[in-house]
Coordinates of C-alpha atoms (C1' of nucleotides) and ligand atoms in Angstrom, one line a residue:
Chain A
M1160 CA 62.1 61.2 110.8
V1161 CA 65.9 61.4 110.0
K1162 CA 67.1 64.3 108.2
A1163 CA 68.9 63.1 105.3
Q1164 CA 69.8 66.1 103.6
I1165 CA 73.4 68.2 104.3
D1166 CA 72.5 71.8 105.9
H1167 CA 72.9 74.2 103.2
K1168 CA 73.2 77.0 105.4
D1169 CA 77.1 77.1 105.4
I1170 CA 77.5 76.4 101.5
T1171 CA 81.0 77.1 99.9
S1172 CA 81.7 79.8 97.4
S1173 CA 82.1 77.2 94.9
L1174 CA 78.7 75.6 95.4
E1175 CA 76.9 79.1 95.3
D1176 CA 79.0 79.8 92.0
Y1177 CA 77.3 76.8 90.7
L1178 CA 73.9 77.6 91.6
E1179 CA 74.3 80.7 90.1
T1180 CA 75.3 79.6 86.7
I1181 CA 72.2 76.9 86.9
F1182 CA 70.3 79.9 87.4
E1183 CA 71.3 81.8 84.5
L1184 CA 71.8 78.9 82.3
V1185 CA 68.0 78.2 82.9
R1186 CA 67.3 81.6 82.2
D1187 CA 68.9 82.2 79.0
R1188 CA 68.7 78.4 77.2
K1189 CA 66.0 76.8 79.6
V1190 CA 67.9 74.1 80.6
A1191 CA 71.1 73.3 82.2
R1192 CA 73.5 70.7 81.4
V1193 CA 76.8 69.5 82.9
R1194 CA 78.6 70.7 79.8
D1195 CA 77.3 74.0 79.9
I1196 CA 77.8 74.5 83.3
A1197 CA 81.6 73.4 83.3
E1198 CA 81.8 75.9 80.0
A1199 CA 80.5 78.6 82.1
R1200 CA 82.4 78.1 85.0
Q1201 CA 85.7 77.2 83.0
V1202 CA 86.3 73.6 84.9
K1203 CA 85.9 70.5 83.6
A1204 CA 83.2 68.4 83.4
S1205 CA 84.7 65.5 85.4
S1206 CA 84.6 68.1 88.0
V1207 CA 80.8 69.2 87.6
T1208 CA 79.3 65.8 88.2
P1209 CA 80.7 65.5 92.1
A1210 CA 79.5 69.1 92.5
M1211 CA 76.1 68.4 91.6
R1212 CA 75.9 65.2 93.8
R1213 CA 76.5 67.7 96.5
L1214 CA 74.0 70.4 95.8
S1215 CA 71.4 67.4 95.3
R1216 CA 72.3 65.7 98.3
M1217 CA 71.8 69.5 100.1
G1218 CA 68.4 69.4 98.3
L1219 CA 69.2 72.3 96.4
I1220 CA 68.7 71.0 92.8
K1221 CA 67.3 68.2 90.9
Y1222 CA 69.5 65.8 89.7
E1223 CA 69.3 62.5 88.2
R1224 CA 72.6 61.0 86.2
R1225 CA 72.3 61.9 82.6
E1226 CA 69.3 64.2 82.9
F1227 CA 68.7 67.8 82.6
I1228 CA 69.8 69.9 85.9
E1229 CA 66.8 71.7 87.5
L1230 CA 66.7 74.1 90.8
T1231 CA 64.7 73.2 93.7
A1232 CA 62.5 75.8 95.0
E1233 CA 65.2 76.2 98.0
G1234 CA 68.2 76.1 95.5
E1235 CA 66.2 78.9 93.5
K1236 CA 66.1 81.1 96.3
L1237 CA 69.8 80.8 97.1
A1238 CA 70.6 81.5 93.9
R1239 CA 68.7 84.6 93.5
R1240 CA 70.4 85.9 96.6
V1241 CA 73.5 85.0 95.1
Y1242 CA 72.7 86.7 91.9
S1243 CA 71.1 89.8 93.4
R1244 CA 74.5 90.3 95.7
H1245 CA 76.2 90.0 92.0
Q1246 CA 73.9 92.2 90.6
I1247 CA 74.5 95.2 93.3
L1248 CA 78.1 94.9 93.5
E1249 CA 79.2 94.8 90.0
R1250 CA 76.8 97.8 89.6
F1251 CA 78.3 99.6 92.3
F1252 CA 82.2 98.7 91.0
Q1253 CA 81.1 99.5 87.5
N1254 CA 78.6 102.7 88.0
F1255 CA 80.3 104.1 91.1
L1256 CA 83.8 103.2 91.5
G1257 CA 84.1 103.4 87.7
L1258 CA 85.5 99.8 86.9
N1259 CA 85.4 98.4 83.4
S1260 CA 82.8 96.0 83.4
S1261 CA 84.9 92.7 83.3
E1262 CA 86.5 93.7 86.3
A1263 CA 83.4 94.8 87.6
R1264 CA 82.2 91.6 87.2
E1265 CA 85.6 89.9 88.8
N1266 CA 85.3 91.7 91.9
A1267 CA 81.4 91.4 92.3
C1268 CA 81.8 87.5 91.8
A1269 CA 84.1 87.5 94.4
M1270 CA 82.3 89.3 96.9
E1271 CA 78.9 88.1 96.1
H1272 CA 79.4 85.0 98.5
S1273 CA 80.5 86.8 102.0
L1274 CA 78.5 89.7 101.9
T1275 CA 76.5 89.9 105.0
N1276 CA 72.6 90.8 105.1
E1277 CA 73.7 94.5 106.8
A1278 CA 76.2 94.9 104.3
M1279 CA 73.8 94.1 101.1
E1280 CA 71.3 96.5 102.8
R1281 CA 73.6 99.5 102.8
F1282 CA 74.8 99.0 99.4
V1283 CA 70.9 99.2 98.3
R1284 CA 70.8 102.0 100.6
L1285 CA 73.5 103.7 98.7
F1286 CA 71.7 103.3 95.6
E1287 CA 68.6 104.4 96.7
F1288 CA 70.0 107.5 97.9
L1289 CA 71.9 108.1 94.3
R1290 CA 68.9 107.3 92.2
G1291 CA 66.0 109.1 94.6
C1292 CA 67.9 111.9 95.8
P1293 CA 69.1 114.9 93.5
A1294 CA 72.0 115.6 96.0
G1295 CA 73.2 111.6 95.4
K1296 CA 73.0 112.0 91.7
E1297 CA 75.0 115.3 92.1
L1298 CA 77.5 113.5 94.4
L1299 CA 77.8 110.8 91.7
Q1300 CA 78.8 113.1 89.0
T1301 CA 81.0 115.2 91.1
F1302 CA 82.7 111.8 92.2
L1303 CA 82.8 110.6 88.7
H1304 CA 84.4 113.5 86.9
C1305 CA 87.0 113.7 89.9
S1306 CA 87.6 110.1 89.7
E1307 CA 88.2 110.1 86.0
V1308 CA 90.2 113.3 85.6
Q1309 CA 92.6 111.8 88.7
G1310 CA 94.1 109.5 86.3
A1311 CA 95.3 112.1 84.0
T1312 CA 96.6 115.4 85.8
R1313 CA 95.8 114.9 89.4
E1314 CA 94.4 118.3 89.0
C1315 CA 90.6 118.6 89.2
A1316 CA 87.7 120.5 90.6
F1317 CA 88.2 119.5 94.2
D1318 CA 92.0 120.1 94.1
R1319 CA 91.2 124.0 93.1
A1320 CA 88.5 124.2 95.4
L1321 CA 90.8 123.2 98.3
K1322 CA 93.5 125.4 97.3
Q1323 CA 91.0 128.7 97.2
Q1324 CA 89.8 127.4 100.7
S1325 CA 92.9 127.2 102.0
K1326 CA 93.9 130.8 101.5
R1327 CA 91.0 131.3 104.1
K1328 CA 91.1 129.0 106.4
R1329 CA 94.9 128.2 107.5
E1330 CA 94.2 125.4 109.7
H1331 CA 92.9 123.3 106.9
S1332 CA 95.6 123.6 104.5
T1333 CA 97.3 120.5 103.3
I1334 CA 101.1 119.9 103.5
S1335 CA 103.3 117.3 102.0
L1336 CA 104.6 114.5 103.9
F1337 CA 108.3 115.9 103.3
D1338 CA 107.7 119.3 104.4
L1339 CA 106.0 117.8 108.1
K1340 CA 108.8 118.3 111.1
P1341 CA 109.8 115.2 112.5
G1342 CA 108.3 114.1 115.9
K1343 CA 104.9 116.0 114.0
K1344 CA 102.1 113.5 112.6
G1345 CA 99.9 114.1 109.9
R1346 CA 96.4 112.2 108.5
V1347 CA 96.7 111.8 104.7
I1348 CA 94.0 113.6 102.2
Q1349 CA 95.5 112.7 99.0
I1350 CA 98.4 110.4 97.6
N1351 CA 99.5 112.4 94.8
A1352 CA 101.7 110.0 92.7
K1353 CA 100.6 107.6 89.5
G1354 CA 101.2 104.2 88.5
S1355 CA 103.4 101.7 90.1
M1356 CA 104.8 104.3 92.8
R1357 CA 101.0 104.7 93.5
R1358 CA 100.3 101.2 93.8
R1359 CA 103.6 100.3 95.7
M1360 CA 102.1 103.2 98.4
L1361 CA 99.0 102.1 98.7
D1362 CA 100.3 98.6 99.2
L1363 CA 102.4 100.1 102.2
G1364 CA 99.3 101.2 103.9
I1365 CA 99.6 104.8 102.9
L1366 CA 95.9 105.7 102.3
P1367 CA 93.3 108.4 102.8
D1368 CA 93.2 109.0 106.7
T1369 CA 95.9 107.2 107.6
I1370 CA 98.4 108.7 110.2
I1371 CA 101.9 109.1 109.6
E1372 CA 104.8 110.3 112.1
I1373 CA 108.0 111.5 110.8
E1374 CA 110.8 110.1 112.3
R1375 CA 113.8 111.6 110.5
I1376 CA 114.8 112.7 107.0
A1377 CA 118.5 111.7 106.1
P1378 CA 120.7 114.6 105.7
S1379 CA 120.5 114.2 102.0
G1380 CA 116.6 114.4 102.0
D1381 CA 116.6 110.7 101.1
P1382 CA 115.7 108.4 102.5
V1383 CA 112.3 109.9 104.7
W1384 CA 112.0 107.6 107.6
I1385 CA 108.3 107.3 108.8
K1386 CA 106.2 105.7 111.3
L1387 CA 102.6 104.0 110.4
G1388 CA 100.5 102.1 112.3
G1389 CA 103.3 101.1 114.9
F1390 CA 105.8 100.4 112.2
Q1391 CA 108.6 102.1 110.6
L1392 CA 109.0 102.6 107.0
S1393 CA 111.3 104.3 104.4
L1394 CA 110.2 106.2 101.5
R1395 CA 111.9 107.8 98.7
K1396 CA 111.8 111.6 98.8
R1397 CA 109.9 111.5 95.5
E1398 CA 107.3 109.4 97.3
A1399 CA 107.1 111.5 100.5
E1400 CA 106.8 114.8 98.5
S1401 CA 103.6 112.9 96.8
V1402 CA 101.8 112.5 100.1
L1403 CA 99.4 115.4 101.0
L1404 CA 98.6 115.3 104.6
T1405 CA 96.5 117.6 107.1
T1406 CA 98.8 118.2 110.1
V1407 CA 97.2 116.8 113.6
Chain B
M1428 CA 119.7 76.7 89.9
V1429 CA 116.6 74.8 90.7
K1430 CA 114.0 76.9 92.2
A1431 CA 112.7 75.2 95.3
Q1432 CA 110.2 77.8 96.1
I1433 CA 106.6 77.6 95.2
D1434 CA 105.4 80.5 93.5
H1435 CA 103.0 82.8 95.8
K1436 CA 101.3 84.5 92.8
D1437 CA 98.7 82.5 93.6
I1438 CA 98.5 82.2 97.3
T1439 CA 95.1 81.4 99.0
S1440 CA 92.8 83.4 101.4
S1441 CA 93.6 81.4 104.3
L1442 CA 97.6 81.9 103.5
E1443 CA 96.8 85.1 103.1
D1444 CA 94.9 85.4 106.5
Y1445 CA 97.7 83.8 108.4
L1446 CA 100.2 86.4 106.9
E1447 CA 98.3 89.0 107.8
T1448 CA 97.7 87.7 111.3
I1449 CA 101.5 87.3 112.1
F1450 CA 102.0 90.8 110.5
E1451 CA 99.8 92.4 113.5
L1452 CA 101.2 89.9 116.2
V1453 CA 104.6 91.1 115.3
R1454 CA 103.5 94.9 115.1
D1455 CA 101.6 94.0 118.6
R1456 CA 103.7 92.0 120.6
K1457 CA 107.0 91.8 118.9
V1458 CA 107.0 88.2 118.2
A1459 CA 104.4 85.9 116.7
R1460 CA 104.1 81.9 118.4
V1461 CA 101.7 79.2 117.0
R1462 CA 99.8 79.6 120.0
D1463 CA 98.9 82.9 119.3
I1464 CA 98.3 82.5 115.6
A1465 CA 96.2 79.9 116.3
E1466 CA 94.3 82.0 118.7
A1467 CA 93.9 84.9 116.3
R1468 CA 92.5 82.8 113.8
Q1469 CA 90.3 80.8 115.8
V1470 CA 91.9 77.5 114.6
K1471 CA 94.0 74.6 116.4
A1472 CA 97.2 74.7 116.9
S1473 CA 97.9 71.6 114.7
S1474 CA 96.3 73.3 111.7
V1475 CA 99.1 76.1 112.0
T1476 CA 101.9 74.1 111.7
P1477 CA 101.5 72.9 108.3
A1478 CA 100.4 76.4 107.2
M1479 CA 103.6 77.2 108.3
R1480 CA 105.2 75.1 106.4
R1481 CA 103.4 75.8 103.5
L1482 CA 104.5 79.8 103.9
S1483 CA 107.8 78.8 104.9
R1484 CA 108.5 76.6 101.5
M1485 CA 107.1 79.5 99.1
G1486 CA 109.9 82.0 101.4
L1487 CA 107.2 84.3 102.7
I1488 CA 108.0 83.5 106.6
K1489 CA 111.3 82.5 108.3
Y1490 CA 109.8 79.4 110.2
E1491 CA 112.2 76.7 112.4
R1492 CA 110.5 73.8 114.4
R1493 CA 109.6 75.1 117.5
E1494 CA 110.7 78.6 116.9
F1495 CA 109.5 82.2 116.6
I1496 CA 108.1 82.8 113.7
E1497 CA 109.0 86.2 111.6
L1498 CA 107.7 87.4 108.3
T1499 CA 110.5 87.7 105.1
A1500 CA 111.0 90.6 103.1
E1501 CA 108.5 89.4 100.6
G1502 CA 106.1 88.1 103.1
E1503 CA 106.0 91.5 104.5
K1504 CA 105.4 93.0 101.5
L1505 CA 102.3 90.9 100.9
A1506 CA 101.1 91.0 104.6
R1507 CA 101.0 94.9 104.1
R1508 CA 99.0 94.9 101.0
V1509 CA 96.6 92.5 102.3
Y1510 CA 96.5 94.6 105.6
S1511 CA 96.1 97.7 103.3
R1512 CA 93.0 96.3 101.6
H1513 CA 91.6 95.2 105.0
Q1514 CA 92.1 98.6 106.0
I1515 CA 90.2 100.2 103.3
L1516 CA 87.6 98.2 103.1
E1517 CA 86.8 98.3 106.7
R1518 CA 86.7 102.1 107.0
F1519 CA 84.4 101.8 103.6
F1520 CA 82.0 99.6 105.3
Q1521 CA 82.2 101.7 108.7
N1522 CA 82.5 105.0 107.8
F1523 CA 80.9 105.1 104.6
L1524 CA 78.4 102.4 104.5
G1525 CA 77.7 103.0 108.0
L1526 CA 77.8 99.2 109.2
N1527 CA 79.0 98.7 112.9
S1528 CA 82.7 97.9 113.8
S1529 CA 82.7 94.3 113.9
E1530 CA 80.5 93.5 110.6
A1531 CA 82.8 95.9 109.1
R1532 CA 85.7 94.0 109.9
E1533 CA 83.8 90.7 109.0
N1534 CA 83.0 92.3 105.3
A1535 CA 86.3 93.6 105.0
C1536 CA 88.5 90.6 105.7
A1537 CA 86.3 88.3 103.3
M1538 CA 86.9 90.9 100.4
E1539 CA 90.4 91.8 101.2
H1540 CA 91.8 88.8 99.0
S1541 CA 90.2 89.0 95.9
L1542 CA 90.2 92.9 95.6
T1543 CA 91.7 93.8 92.3
N1544 CA 94.4 96.6 92.2
E1545 CA 92.3 98.7 90.1
A1546 CA 89.7 98.0 92.3
M1547 CA 91.5 99.0 95.7
E1548 CA 92.5 102.3 93.2
R1549 CA 89.3 103.0 93.3
F1550 CA 88.2 103.1 96.8
V1551 CA 91.2 105.3 97.2
R1552 CA 90.1 107.7 95.2
L1553 CA 86.8 107.4 96.9
F1554 CA 88.2 108.6 99.8
E1555 CA 90.6 110.9 98.7
F1556 CA 87.3 112.6 97.3
L1557 CA 85.5 112.3 100.5
R1558 CA 88.6 113.9 102.4
G1559 CA 89.4 116.3 100.1
C1560 CA 86.6 118.0 98.2
P1561 CA 84.0 120.3 100.4
A1562 CA 81.3 118.7 98.0
G1563 CA 82.3 115.1 99.1
K1564 CA 82.3 116.1 102.8
E1565 CA 78.8 117.6 102.6
L1566 CA 77.3 114.6 100.3
L1567 CA 78.7 111.7 102.7
Q1568 CA 77.0 113.5 105.3
T1569 CA 73.8 113.7 103.9
F1570 CA 73.8 110.2 102.3
L1571 CA 74.8 109.2 105.9
H1572 CA 71.6 111.0 107.4
C1573 CA 69.4 109.4 104.6
S1574 CA 70.8 106.3 105.6
E1575 CA 70.5 106.4 108.8
V1576 CA 66.7 107.8 108.9
Q1577 CA 65.8 105.1 106.6
G1578 CA 65.3 102.4 109.2
A1579 CA 63.0 103.9 111.1
T1580 CA 60.5 106.4 109.1
R1581 CA 61.8 106.1 105.4
E1582 CA 60.9 109.6 104.9
C1583 CA 64.0 111.7 104.9
A1584 CA 64.7 114.7 103.5
F1585 CA 65.7 113.6 99.9
D1586 CA 62.2 111.7 99.5
R1587 CA 60.7 115.2 100.9
A1588 CA 62.9 116.7 97.8
L1589 CA 62.1 114.3 95.4
K1590 CA 58.3 114.8 96.4
Q1591 CA 58.5 118.9 95.8
Q1592 CA 60.4 117.8 92.7
S1593 CA 58.0 115.9 91.1
K1594 CA 54.8 118.2 91.6
R1595 CA 56.8 120.4 88.8
K1596 CA 58.4 117.5 86.9
R1597 CA 55.8 115.3 86.2
E1598 CA 57.7 112.6 83.9
H1599 CA 59.9 112.1 87.1
S1600 CA 57.3 111.0 89.4
T1601 CA 57.4 107.9 90.9
I1602 CA 54.7 105.0 91.2
S1603 CA 54.4 102.1 93.0
L1604 CA 54.7 98.8 91.3
F1605 CA 51.2 97.8 92.3
D1606 CA 49.9 100.8 90.5
L1607 CA 51.7 100.4 87.2
K1608 CA 49.8 98.9 84.5
P1609 CA 49.8 95.2 83.4
G1610 CA 52.4 95.1 80.2
K1611 CA 54.3 98.4 81.3
K1612 CA 57.7 98.4 82.6
G1613 CA 59.4 100.5 85.6
R1614 CA 62.9 101.1 86.9
V1615 CA 63.3 100.8 90.8
I1616 CA 64.2 103.9 92.7
Q1617 CA 63.2 102.5 96.6
I1618 CA 62.0 99.8 98.0
N1619 CA 59.9 101.1 100.7
A1620 CA 59.8 98.1 103.1
K1621 CA 61.2 97.1 106.3
G1622 CA 63.1 94.2 108.2
S1623 CA 62.4 90.7 106.8
M1624 CA 60.0 91.6 104.1
R1625 CA 62.8 94.2 102.8
R1626 CA 65.4 91.6 102.9
R1627 CA 63.2 88.9 101.2
M1628 CA 62.5 91.2 98.2
L1629 CA 66.4 92.3 98.1
D1630 CA 67.2 88.7 97.9
L1631 CA 65.1 88.3 95.1
G1632 CA 66.7 90.5 93.1
I1633 CA 64.3 93.6 93.6
L1634 CA 67.0 96.2 93.9
P1635 CA 67.5 100.1 92.9
D1636 CA 67.8 100.5 88.9
T1637 CA 66.0 96.7 88.3
I1638 CA 63.5 97.1 85.8
I1639 CA 60.6 95.4 86.6
E1640 CA 57.2 94.8 84.0
I1641 CA 53.9 93.8 85.3
E1642 CA 52.9 90.5 84.1
R1643 CA 49.0 90.5 85.5
I1644 CA 47.4 91.0 89.1
A1645 CA 45.0 88.5 90.5
P1646 CA 41.2 90.0 90.5
S1647 CA 41.6 90.2 94.4
G1648 CA 44.8 92.3 93.9
D1649 CA 47.1 89.5 95.6
P1650 CA 49.2 88.0 94.3
V1651 CA 51.0 90.4 91.7
W1652 CA 52.7 88.4 88.9
I1653 CA 55.7 90.1 87.9
K1654 CA 58.9 89.9 85.1
L1655 CA 62.1 90.6 86.2
G1656 CA 65.2 89.9 84.2
G1657 CA 63.8 86.9 82.3
F1658 CA 61.8 85.1 85.2
Q1659 CA 58.1 85.6 86.4
L1660 CA 57.7 86.2 90.3
S1661 CA 55.0 86.6 92.3
L1662 CA 54.7 89.3 95.0
R1663 CA 52.4 89.9 97.6
K1664 CA 49.9 93.2 97.3
R1665 CA 51.9 94.6 100.2
E1666 CA 55.2 93.9 98.8
A1667 CA 54.1 95.5 95.2
E1668 CA 53.2 98.8 97.1
S1669 CA 56.2 98.9 98.7
V1670 CA 58.1 98.9 95.5
L1671 CA 58.6 102.8 94.1
L1672 CA 59.6 103.0 90.4
T1673 CA 59.9 105.4 87.7
T1674 CA 58.0 104.4 84.3
V1675 CA 60.0 103.7 81.4
Chain C
dA915 C1' 116.3 68.7 139.8
dA916 C1' 111.8 66.6 139.6
dG917 C1' 107.5 66.9 138.7
dT918 C1' 104.0 69.5 136.3
dA919 C1' 102.2 72.5 132.6
dT920 C1' 102.5 74.7 128.4
dT921 C1' 103.2 74.8 123.4
dT922 C1' 104.4 72.6 119.3
dT923 C1' 104.5 68.7 116.4
dT924 C1' 102.5 64.3 114.2
dA925 C1' 100.1 60.9 113.0
dG926 C1' 95.5 59.8 111.3
dA927 C1' 91.2 61.2 109.4
dC928 C1' 88.0 63.6 106.5
dA929 C1' 85.7 66.9 103.2
dT930 C1' 86.3 70.1 99.3
dG931 C1' 87.4 70.7 94.8
dA932 C1' 90.3 70.6 90.9
dC933 C1' 92.6 67.3 87.6
dT934 C1' 93.5 63.3 83.9
dA935 C1' 92.3 59.4 81.6
dA936 C1' 89.4 55.5 80.0
dC937 C1' 85.0 54.3 80.1
dA938 C1' 80.0 54.6 79.1
dA939 C1' 75.9 56.5 77.3
dA940 C1' 73.1 59.4 74.1
dT941 C1' 72.9 61.7 69.5
dC942 C1' 73.5 62.4 65.3
dG943 C1' 74.3 61.7 60.1
dG944 C1' 74.1 59.3 56.5
Chain D
dC1194 C1' 70.5 51.2 62.0
dC1195 C1' 75.5 51.8 62.6
dG1196 C1' 79.7 54.0 63.0
dA1197 C1' 81.5 58.3 64.7
dT1198 C1' 80.9 62.3 67.9
dT1199 C1' 79.2 64.5 71.5
dT1200 C1' 78.0 64.5 76.2
dG1201 C1' 78.5 62.3 81.0
dT1202 C1' 80.5 59.4 84.6
dT1203 C1' 83.5 57.0 87.0
dA1204 C1' 88.4 56.2 89.2
dG1205 C1' 92.2 57.4 90.5
dT1206 C1' 95.3 61.4 92.2
dC1207 C1' 96.3 65.4 94.3
dA1208 C1' 96.8 69.9 97.4
dT1209 C1' 94.5 72.5 100.7
dG1210 C1' 92.9 73.1 105.0
dT1211 C1' 90.6 71.7 109.0
dC1212 C1' 90.1 68.5 113.1
dT1213 C1' 91.5 64.9 117.2
dA1214 C1' 94.4 62.2 119.7
dA1215 C1' 99.0 61.6 121.4
dA1216 C1' 103.7 62.2 121.5
dA1217 C1' 107.6 65.2 121.9
dA1218 C1' 109.8 69.1 123.7
dT1219 C1' 110.4 73.3 126.1
dA1220 C1' 109.3 76.3 130.2
dC1221 C1' 107.9 77.0 134.7
dT1222 C1' 107.6 75.7 140.0
dT1223 C1' 108.4 74.2 144.2
Ligands
MN2649 MN1 80.9 84.2 92.7
MN2650 MN1 78.6 85.9 90.6
MN2651 MN1 90.9 87.8 105.4
MN2652 MN1 92.2 90.9 107.0

DNA sequence: AAGTATTTTTAGACATGACTAACAAATCGG
DNA sequence: CCGATTTGTTAGTCATGTCTAAAAATACTT
């Protein structure tokens, strides 16, 4: 017997989103129509029709021209899989990383399609840990507190703890990138900047754990030439001062 | 003056990957050729040429037929931005969630294109917390330990802690889904299953924090009908027994 | 320098996934 | 029941992003 269906193993993100949308519509309104799908996905109805044909040929939906659309057993399985990934990612972004709900959803809905089985598994373990383990709950609280305070003063509980600790253990002390000697390397611990300056530095690749080497500092102290991941880069004095690192 | 360039604000994932590849090639081999780009991205050389034309029209690379390819200032900025996201995501998946390096890279390289500024910011804060805060370091250790042990016996430090705790505080005790009374609801804490059975349940939407209601249990105890997020679902007895939840 | 090998481009094809405009069918209100 | 409105489909267009096959340009070898 010839297999007329197209393999749905390599389904596209777009089609997965259609499946997810149909899944939610059926759940909330009992039935999925072209119009509602178009509205939910923010596309024109004339884009939905060919997508439905493709899904139908893959055996993922039951679709007859001008009739209500339903998921097949196979389609529902796939829709649930995507939806499940969406859920855990959205919760991760919202409850763990602290994004607002619309941005959490935006990130989740983009990533749900590519998350591997094993990555999914690890997100689940993270939540099992956070929910089941007293230490996990505490971790989340501490992190959320630090994370929130950061936007404001950047002086939070763990900063103070670090300072106190550094008085005892000298080798663990942090130093600003600007104070690092030329030729020496450091590992970034914290980027003590705000707003667009912070974002610019992150986009340049100045991240926690990054190894940075001072190349040279202009006589006036500005700019500061650094080496980072095989490339040279120049920073303003203010920017260099805001990077806290440990020497390595 | 007419602007001949195309806006690169809405650049595609594919073109971002080309930029990132060029960035890495220039870093590692001083120069980027069509052949190397094709090899690195696992596409045919004849797919690279039109991509280079598009990037060139957007003003992101310097490209003349049959010559070496370079990033413009604008292109390098964008490439670094993507690369920076790739780095932090890869580290997150590898060092925090514990994926092996190739799977960490796979997930990171898919997600780097859609990560919003604010989501990026939160990943950075997470690492600042983990690296800078003694509590962060300690708790990461605890999580990694629990996470690893899980695959094997599912009886790790935090399980034991929970059990001891539950003797004192009765309301916090966990119960298996199978032991929940019909009509009652519970919040999932842990899915105590392994391998494909576990994956199947995750794909069905049985995740930590999910609210599940028992609909009814067949007289023989199998299957168990449950309600989850507005849908009915049936589980095998073994599956229901493996779900640990708190009553709500 | 000629011949060979490698690299790059072109030409042509195809699937996806969106759009607009026009048409067709179904539904609703009176 | 009929005209108006809503809903859905078709036709035609376009950009993206891949491919194969063939041609053209460049580089290497003897
Ligand atoms: Mn999506
Ligand atoms: Mn989604
Ligand atoms: Mn990528
Ligand atoms: Mn990447």
